[in-house]
mmCIF file of C-alpha atoms in Angstrom:
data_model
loop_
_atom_site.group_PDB
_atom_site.id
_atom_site.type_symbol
_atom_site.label_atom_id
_atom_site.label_comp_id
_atom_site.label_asym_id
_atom_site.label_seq_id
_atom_site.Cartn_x
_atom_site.Cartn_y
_atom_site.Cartn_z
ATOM 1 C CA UNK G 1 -11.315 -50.037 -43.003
ATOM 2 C CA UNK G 2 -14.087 -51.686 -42.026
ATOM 3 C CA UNK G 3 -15.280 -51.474 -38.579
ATOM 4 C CA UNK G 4 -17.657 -52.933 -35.872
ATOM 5 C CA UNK G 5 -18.896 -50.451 -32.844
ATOM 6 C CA UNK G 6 -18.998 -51.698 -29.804
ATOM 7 C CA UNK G 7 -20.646 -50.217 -26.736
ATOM 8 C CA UNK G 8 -20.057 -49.507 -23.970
ATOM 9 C CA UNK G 9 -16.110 -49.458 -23.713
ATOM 10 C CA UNK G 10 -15.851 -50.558 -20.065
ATOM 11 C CA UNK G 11 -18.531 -51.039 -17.501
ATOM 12 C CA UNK G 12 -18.082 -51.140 -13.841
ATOM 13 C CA UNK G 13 -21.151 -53.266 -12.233
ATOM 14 C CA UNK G 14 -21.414 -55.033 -8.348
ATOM 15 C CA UNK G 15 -21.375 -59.084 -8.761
ATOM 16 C CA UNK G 16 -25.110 -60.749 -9.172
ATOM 17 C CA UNK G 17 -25.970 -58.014 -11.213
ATOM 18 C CA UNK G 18 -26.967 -58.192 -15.529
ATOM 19 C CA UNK G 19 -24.346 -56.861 -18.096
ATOM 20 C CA UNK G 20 -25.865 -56.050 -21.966
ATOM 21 C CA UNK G 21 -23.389 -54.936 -24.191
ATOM 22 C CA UNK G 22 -23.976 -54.517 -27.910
ATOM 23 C CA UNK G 23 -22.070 -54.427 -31.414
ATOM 24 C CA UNK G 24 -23.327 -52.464 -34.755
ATOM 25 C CA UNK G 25 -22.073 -52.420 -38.000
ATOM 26 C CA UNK G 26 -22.498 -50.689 -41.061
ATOM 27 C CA UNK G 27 -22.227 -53.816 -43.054
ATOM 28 C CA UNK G 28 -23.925 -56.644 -42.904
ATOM 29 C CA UNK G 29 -22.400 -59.663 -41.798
ATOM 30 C CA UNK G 30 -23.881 -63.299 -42.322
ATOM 31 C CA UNK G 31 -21.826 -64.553 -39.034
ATOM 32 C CA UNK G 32 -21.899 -62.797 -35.928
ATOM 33 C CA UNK G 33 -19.142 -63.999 -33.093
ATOM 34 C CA UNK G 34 -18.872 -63.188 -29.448
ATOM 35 C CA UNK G 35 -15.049 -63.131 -27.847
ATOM 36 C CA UNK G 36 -13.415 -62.796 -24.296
ATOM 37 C CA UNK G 37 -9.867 -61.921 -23.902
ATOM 38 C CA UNK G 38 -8.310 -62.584 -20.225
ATOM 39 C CA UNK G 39 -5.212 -60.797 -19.408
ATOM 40 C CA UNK G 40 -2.276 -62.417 -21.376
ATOM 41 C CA UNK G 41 -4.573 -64.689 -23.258
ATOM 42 C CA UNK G 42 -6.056 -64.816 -26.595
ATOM 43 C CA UNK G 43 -9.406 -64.146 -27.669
ATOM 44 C CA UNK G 44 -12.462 -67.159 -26.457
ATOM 45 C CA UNK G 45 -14.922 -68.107 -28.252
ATOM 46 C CA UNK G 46 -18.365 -67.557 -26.263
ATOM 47 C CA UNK G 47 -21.223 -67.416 -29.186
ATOM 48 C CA UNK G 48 -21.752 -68.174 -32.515
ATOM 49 C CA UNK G 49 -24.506 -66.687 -33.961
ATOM 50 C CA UNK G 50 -25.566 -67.473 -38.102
ATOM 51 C CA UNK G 51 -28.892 -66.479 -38.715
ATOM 52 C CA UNK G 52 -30.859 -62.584 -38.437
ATOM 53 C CA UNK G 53 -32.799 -62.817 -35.407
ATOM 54 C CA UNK G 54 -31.326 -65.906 -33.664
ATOM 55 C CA UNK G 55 -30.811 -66.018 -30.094
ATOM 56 C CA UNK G 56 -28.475 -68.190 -28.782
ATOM 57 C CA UNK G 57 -27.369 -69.029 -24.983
ATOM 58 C CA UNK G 58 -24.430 -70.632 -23.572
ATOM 59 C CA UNK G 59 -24.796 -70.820 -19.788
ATOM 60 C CA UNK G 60 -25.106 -67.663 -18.221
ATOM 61 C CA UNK G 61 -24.830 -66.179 -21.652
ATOM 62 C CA UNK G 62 -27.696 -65.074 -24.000
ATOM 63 C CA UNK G 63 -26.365 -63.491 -27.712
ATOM 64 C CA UNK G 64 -28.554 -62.222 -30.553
ATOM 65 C CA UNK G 65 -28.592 -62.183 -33.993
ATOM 66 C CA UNK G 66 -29.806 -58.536 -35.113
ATOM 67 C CA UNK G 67 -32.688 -58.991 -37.904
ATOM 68 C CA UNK G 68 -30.851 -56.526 -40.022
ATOM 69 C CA UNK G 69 -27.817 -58.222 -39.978
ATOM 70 C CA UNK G 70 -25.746 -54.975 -38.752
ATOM 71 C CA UNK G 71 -26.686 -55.706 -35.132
ATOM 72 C CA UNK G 72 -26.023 -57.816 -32.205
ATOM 73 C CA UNK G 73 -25.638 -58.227 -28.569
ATOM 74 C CA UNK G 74 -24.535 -59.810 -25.516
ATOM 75 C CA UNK G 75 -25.928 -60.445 -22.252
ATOM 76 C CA UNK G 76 -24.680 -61.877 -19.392
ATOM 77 C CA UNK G 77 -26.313 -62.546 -16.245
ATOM 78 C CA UNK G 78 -26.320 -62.911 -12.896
ATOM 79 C CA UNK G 79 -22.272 -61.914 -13.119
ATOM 80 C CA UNK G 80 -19.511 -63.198 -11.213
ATOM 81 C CA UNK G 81 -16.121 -62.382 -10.668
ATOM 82 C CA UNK G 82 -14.619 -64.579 -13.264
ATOM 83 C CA UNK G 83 -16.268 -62.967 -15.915
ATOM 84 C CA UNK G 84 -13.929 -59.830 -15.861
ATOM 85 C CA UNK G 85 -11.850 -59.660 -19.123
ATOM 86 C CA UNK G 86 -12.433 -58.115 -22.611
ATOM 87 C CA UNK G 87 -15.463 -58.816 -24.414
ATOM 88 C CA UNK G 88 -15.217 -58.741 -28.130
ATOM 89 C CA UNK G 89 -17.937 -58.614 -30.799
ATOM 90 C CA UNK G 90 -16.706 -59.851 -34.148
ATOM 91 C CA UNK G 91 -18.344 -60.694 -37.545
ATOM 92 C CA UNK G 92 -17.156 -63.309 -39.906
ATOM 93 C CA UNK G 93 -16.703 -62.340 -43.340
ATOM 94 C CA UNK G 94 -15.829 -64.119 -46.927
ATOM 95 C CA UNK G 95 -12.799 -66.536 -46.472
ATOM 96 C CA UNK G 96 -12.584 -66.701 -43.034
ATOM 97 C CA UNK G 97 -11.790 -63.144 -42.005
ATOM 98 C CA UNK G 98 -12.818 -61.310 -38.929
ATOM 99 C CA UNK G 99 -13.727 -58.138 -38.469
ATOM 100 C CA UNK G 100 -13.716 -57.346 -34.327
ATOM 101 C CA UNK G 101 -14.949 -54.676 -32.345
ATOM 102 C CA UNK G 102 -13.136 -51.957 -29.448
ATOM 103 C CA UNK G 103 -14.151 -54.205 -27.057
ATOM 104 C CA UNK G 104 -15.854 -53.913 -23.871
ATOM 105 C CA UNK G 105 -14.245 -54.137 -21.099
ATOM 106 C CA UNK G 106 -16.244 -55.650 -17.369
ATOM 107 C CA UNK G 107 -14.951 -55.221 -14.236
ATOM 108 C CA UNK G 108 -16.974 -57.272 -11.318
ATOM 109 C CA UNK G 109 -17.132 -55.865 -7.837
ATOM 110 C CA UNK G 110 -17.557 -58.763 -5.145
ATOM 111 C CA UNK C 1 -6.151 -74.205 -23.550
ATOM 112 C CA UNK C 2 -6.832 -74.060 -27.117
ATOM 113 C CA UNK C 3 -3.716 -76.202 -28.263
ATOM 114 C CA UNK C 4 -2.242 -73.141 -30.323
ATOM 115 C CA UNK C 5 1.278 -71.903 -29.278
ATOM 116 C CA UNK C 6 2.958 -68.852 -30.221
ATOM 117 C CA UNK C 7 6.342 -68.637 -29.682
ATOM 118 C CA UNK C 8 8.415 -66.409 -28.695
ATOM 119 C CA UNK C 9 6.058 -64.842 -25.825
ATOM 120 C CA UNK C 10 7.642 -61.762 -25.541
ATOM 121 C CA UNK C 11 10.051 -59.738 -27.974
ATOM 122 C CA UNK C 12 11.858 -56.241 -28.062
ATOM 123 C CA UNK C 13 13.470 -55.115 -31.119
ATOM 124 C CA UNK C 14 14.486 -51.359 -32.263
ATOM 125 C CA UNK C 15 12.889 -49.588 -35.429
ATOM 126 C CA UNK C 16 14.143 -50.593 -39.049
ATOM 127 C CA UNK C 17 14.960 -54.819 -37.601
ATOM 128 C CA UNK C 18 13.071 -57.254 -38.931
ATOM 129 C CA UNK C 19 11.093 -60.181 -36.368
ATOM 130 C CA UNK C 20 9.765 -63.640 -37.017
ATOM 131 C CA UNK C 21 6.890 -64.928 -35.174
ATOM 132 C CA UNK C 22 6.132 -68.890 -34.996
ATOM 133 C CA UNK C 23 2.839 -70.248 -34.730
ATOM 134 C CA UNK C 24 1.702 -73.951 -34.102
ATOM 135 C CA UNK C 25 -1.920 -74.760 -35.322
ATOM 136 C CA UNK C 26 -4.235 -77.326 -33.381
ATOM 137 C CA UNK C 27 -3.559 -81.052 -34.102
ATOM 138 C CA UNK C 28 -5.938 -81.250 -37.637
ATOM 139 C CA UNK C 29 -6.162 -77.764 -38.624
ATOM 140 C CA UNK C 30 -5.112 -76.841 -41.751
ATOM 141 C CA UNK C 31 -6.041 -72.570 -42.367
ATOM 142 C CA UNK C 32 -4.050 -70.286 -39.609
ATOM 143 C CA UNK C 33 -4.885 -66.475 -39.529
ATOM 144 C CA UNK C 34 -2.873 -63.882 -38.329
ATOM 145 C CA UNK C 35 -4.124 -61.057 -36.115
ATOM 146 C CA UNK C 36 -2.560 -57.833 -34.887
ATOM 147 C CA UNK C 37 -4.052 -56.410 -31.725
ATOM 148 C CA UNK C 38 -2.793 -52.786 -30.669
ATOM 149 C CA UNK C 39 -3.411 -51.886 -26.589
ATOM 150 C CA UNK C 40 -6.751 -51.129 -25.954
ATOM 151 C CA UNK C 41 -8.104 -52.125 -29.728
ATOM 152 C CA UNK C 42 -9.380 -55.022 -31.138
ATOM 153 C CA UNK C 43 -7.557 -57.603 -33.034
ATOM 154 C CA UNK C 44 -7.186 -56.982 -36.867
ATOM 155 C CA UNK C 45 -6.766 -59.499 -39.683
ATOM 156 C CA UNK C 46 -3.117 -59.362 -41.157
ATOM 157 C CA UNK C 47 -3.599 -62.432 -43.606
ATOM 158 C CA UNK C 48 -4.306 -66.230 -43.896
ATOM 159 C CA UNK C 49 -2.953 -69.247 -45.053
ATOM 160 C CA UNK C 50 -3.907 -72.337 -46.468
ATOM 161 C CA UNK C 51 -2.008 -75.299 -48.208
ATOM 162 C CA UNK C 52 1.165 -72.777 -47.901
ATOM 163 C CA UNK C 53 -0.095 -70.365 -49.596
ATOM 164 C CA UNK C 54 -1.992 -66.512 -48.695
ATOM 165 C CA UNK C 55 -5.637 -66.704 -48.641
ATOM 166 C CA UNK C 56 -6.747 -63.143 -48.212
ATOM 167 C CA UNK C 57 -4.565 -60.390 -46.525
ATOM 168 C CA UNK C 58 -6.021 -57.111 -44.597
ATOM 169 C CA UNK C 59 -4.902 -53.659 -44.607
ATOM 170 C CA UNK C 60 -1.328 -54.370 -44.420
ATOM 171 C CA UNK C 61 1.971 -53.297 -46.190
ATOM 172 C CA UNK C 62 4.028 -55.535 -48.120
ATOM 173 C CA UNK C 63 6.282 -55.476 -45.330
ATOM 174 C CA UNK C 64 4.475 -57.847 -43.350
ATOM 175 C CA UNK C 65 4.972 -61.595 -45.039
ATOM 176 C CA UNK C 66 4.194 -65.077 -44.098
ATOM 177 C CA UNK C 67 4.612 -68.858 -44.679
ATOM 178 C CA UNK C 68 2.950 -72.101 -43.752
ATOM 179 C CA UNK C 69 4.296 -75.505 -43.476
ATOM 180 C CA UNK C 70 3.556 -78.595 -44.812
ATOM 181 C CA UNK C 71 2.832 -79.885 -40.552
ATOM 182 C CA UNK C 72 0.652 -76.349 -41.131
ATOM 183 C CA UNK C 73 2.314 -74.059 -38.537
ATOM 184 C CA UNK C 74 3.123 -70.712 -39.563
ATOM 185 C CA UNK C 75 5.527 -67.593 -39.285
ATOM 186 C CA UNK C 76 4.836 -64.081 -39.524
ATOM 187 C CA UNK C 77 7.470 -61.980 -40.705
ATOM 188 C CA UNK C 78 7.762 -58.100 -40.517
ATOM 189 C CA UNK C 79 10.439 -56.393 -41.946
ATOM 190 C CA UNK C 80 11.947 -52.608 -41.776
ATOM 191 C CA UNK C 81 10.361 -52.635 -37.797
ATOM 192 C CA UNK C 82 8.682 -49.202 -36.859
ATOM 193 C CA UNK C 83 7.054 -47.750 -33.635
ATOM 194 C CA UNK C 84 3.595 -48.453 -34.608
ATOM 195 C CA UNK C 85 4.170 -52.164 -35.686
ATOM 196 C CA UNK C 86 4.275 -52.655 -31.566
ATOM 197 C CA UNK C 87 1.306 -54.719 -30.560
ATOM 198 C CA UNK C 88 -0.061 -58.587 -29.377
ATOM 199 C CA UNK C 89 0.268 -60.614 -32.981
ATOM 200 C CA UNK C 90 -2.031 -63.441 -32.931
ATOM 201 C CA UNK C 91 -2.549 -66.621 -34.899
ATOM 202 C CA UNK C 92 -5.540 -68.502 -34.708
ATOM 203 C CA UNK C 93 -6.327 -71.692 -36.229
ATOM 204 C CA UNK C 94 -8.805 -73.418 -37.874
ATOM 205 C CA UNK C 95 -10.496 -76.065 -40.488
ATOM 206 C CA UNK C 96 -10.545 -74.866 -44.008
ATOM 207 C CA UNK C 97 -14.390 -73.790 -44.454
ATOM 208 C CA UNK C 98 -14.842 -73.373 -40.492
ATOM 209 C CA UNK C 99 -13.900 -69.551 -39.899
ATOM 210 C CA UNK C 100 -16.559 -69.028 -37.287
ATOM 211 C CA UNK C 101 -13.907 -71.294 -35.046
ATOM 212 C CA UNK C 102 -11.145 -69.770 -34.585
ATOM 213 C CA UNK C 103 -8.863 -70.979 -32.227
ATOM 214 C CA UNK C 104 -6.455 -68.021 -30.808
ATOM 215 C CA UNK C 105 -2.885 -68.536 -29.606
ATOM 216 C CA UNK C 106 -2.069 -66.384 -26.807
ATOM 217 C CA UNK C 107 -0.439 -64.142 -28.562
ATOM 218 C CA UNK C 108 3.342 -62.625 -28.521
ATOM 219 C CA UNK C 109 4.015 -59.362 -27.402
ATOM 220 C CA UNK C 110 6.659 -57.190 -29.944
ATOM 221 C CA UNK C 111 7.620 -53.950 -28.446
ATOM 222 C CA UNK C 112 9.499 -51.705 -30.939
ATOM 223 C CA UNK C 113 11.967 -48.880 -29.855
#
């Protein structure tokens, strides 16, 4: 089935420091969704992203819209120790499906 | 808290039983979705409904049904059980139109032996 790439599948990183992770598709999608997942929880809305080349910021968090509409990705910066979970890329399709990526998973040294 | 609830949180069951799974939609959302989310994967659409009735379905077997209510919660049923079907099922629910918010339940957990 269809499927969304994400990478990289877990990153280790000290706390202060910049996390990019990014999301590719071989479709295009007109929607493009950023998730976390804490332990036990479901999946967050962080982003919403709806048109090619947007970039969109919610705090600490900067997303983009890829201008081919296959692409995106996520930064975060300055992390901190609350932002370890599952990160999930998704992309919204006809009808209100979506289509998620593997997931990336951040772990935050203090 | 996102003002979904899944219910129950947990569940064991043993290959070839059949499970329901209860979802209660946000106060004023009418679509809920249903999600299956292996370990280590992410979550992947099962089906939707709106006004009681399926509104799409993903990759999944017959075996795997559904309903919606009139008050808009939902169950998920999944008959003749089998190892694989073990996983988080999620709903998540939203406004009709308004897929790009998506508000998950936490989940419950189905272990099949």
């Amino acid at each position: 089935g269809q499927q969304l790439n994400q990478s990289p599948q877990s990153m280790f990183i000290q706390e202060g420091e910049d996390v990019s992770m990014n999301c590719t598709s071989s479709s295009i999608f007109n929607t493009w969704l950023w998730y976390k997942q804490d332990p036990g929880e479901g999946p967050v809305l962080l982003i919403a992203l709806y048109k090619a080349g947007e970039l969109t910021s919610n705090g600490r968090l900067t997303a983009q819209f890829g201008i081919t509409r296959k692409d995106s990705f996520l930064n975060i910066s300055a992390s901190i120790p609350s932002d370890v979970g599952i990160y999930f890329c998704a992309g919204l399709k006809e009808g209100g499906k979506l289509i998620f990526g593997q997931g990336t998973e951040l772990s935050v040294k203090p | 808290e996102t003002g979904v609830t899944q219910s129950p949180t947990h569940l064991i069951k043993t290959r070839g039983q059949q499970v329901t799974l209860r979802c209660s939609s946000q106060s004023g959302h009418n679509t809920v979705s249903w999600y299956q989310q292996a370990l280590g994967q992410g979550p992947q659409f099962i089906f939707q409904y709106y006004r009681e009735e399926e509104n799409g379905r993903g990759n999944f077997p017959p075996r795997f049904s559904g309903l919606q209510f009139p008050n808009y919660s939902s169950e998920l049923n999944v008959n003749a059980l089998e190892l694989d079907d073990s996983a988080l099922y999620l709903c998540a629910s939203s406004l009709a139109g308004y897929g790009e918010t998506q508000y998950f339940g936490p989940g419950t957990r189905l272990l099949v032996l």
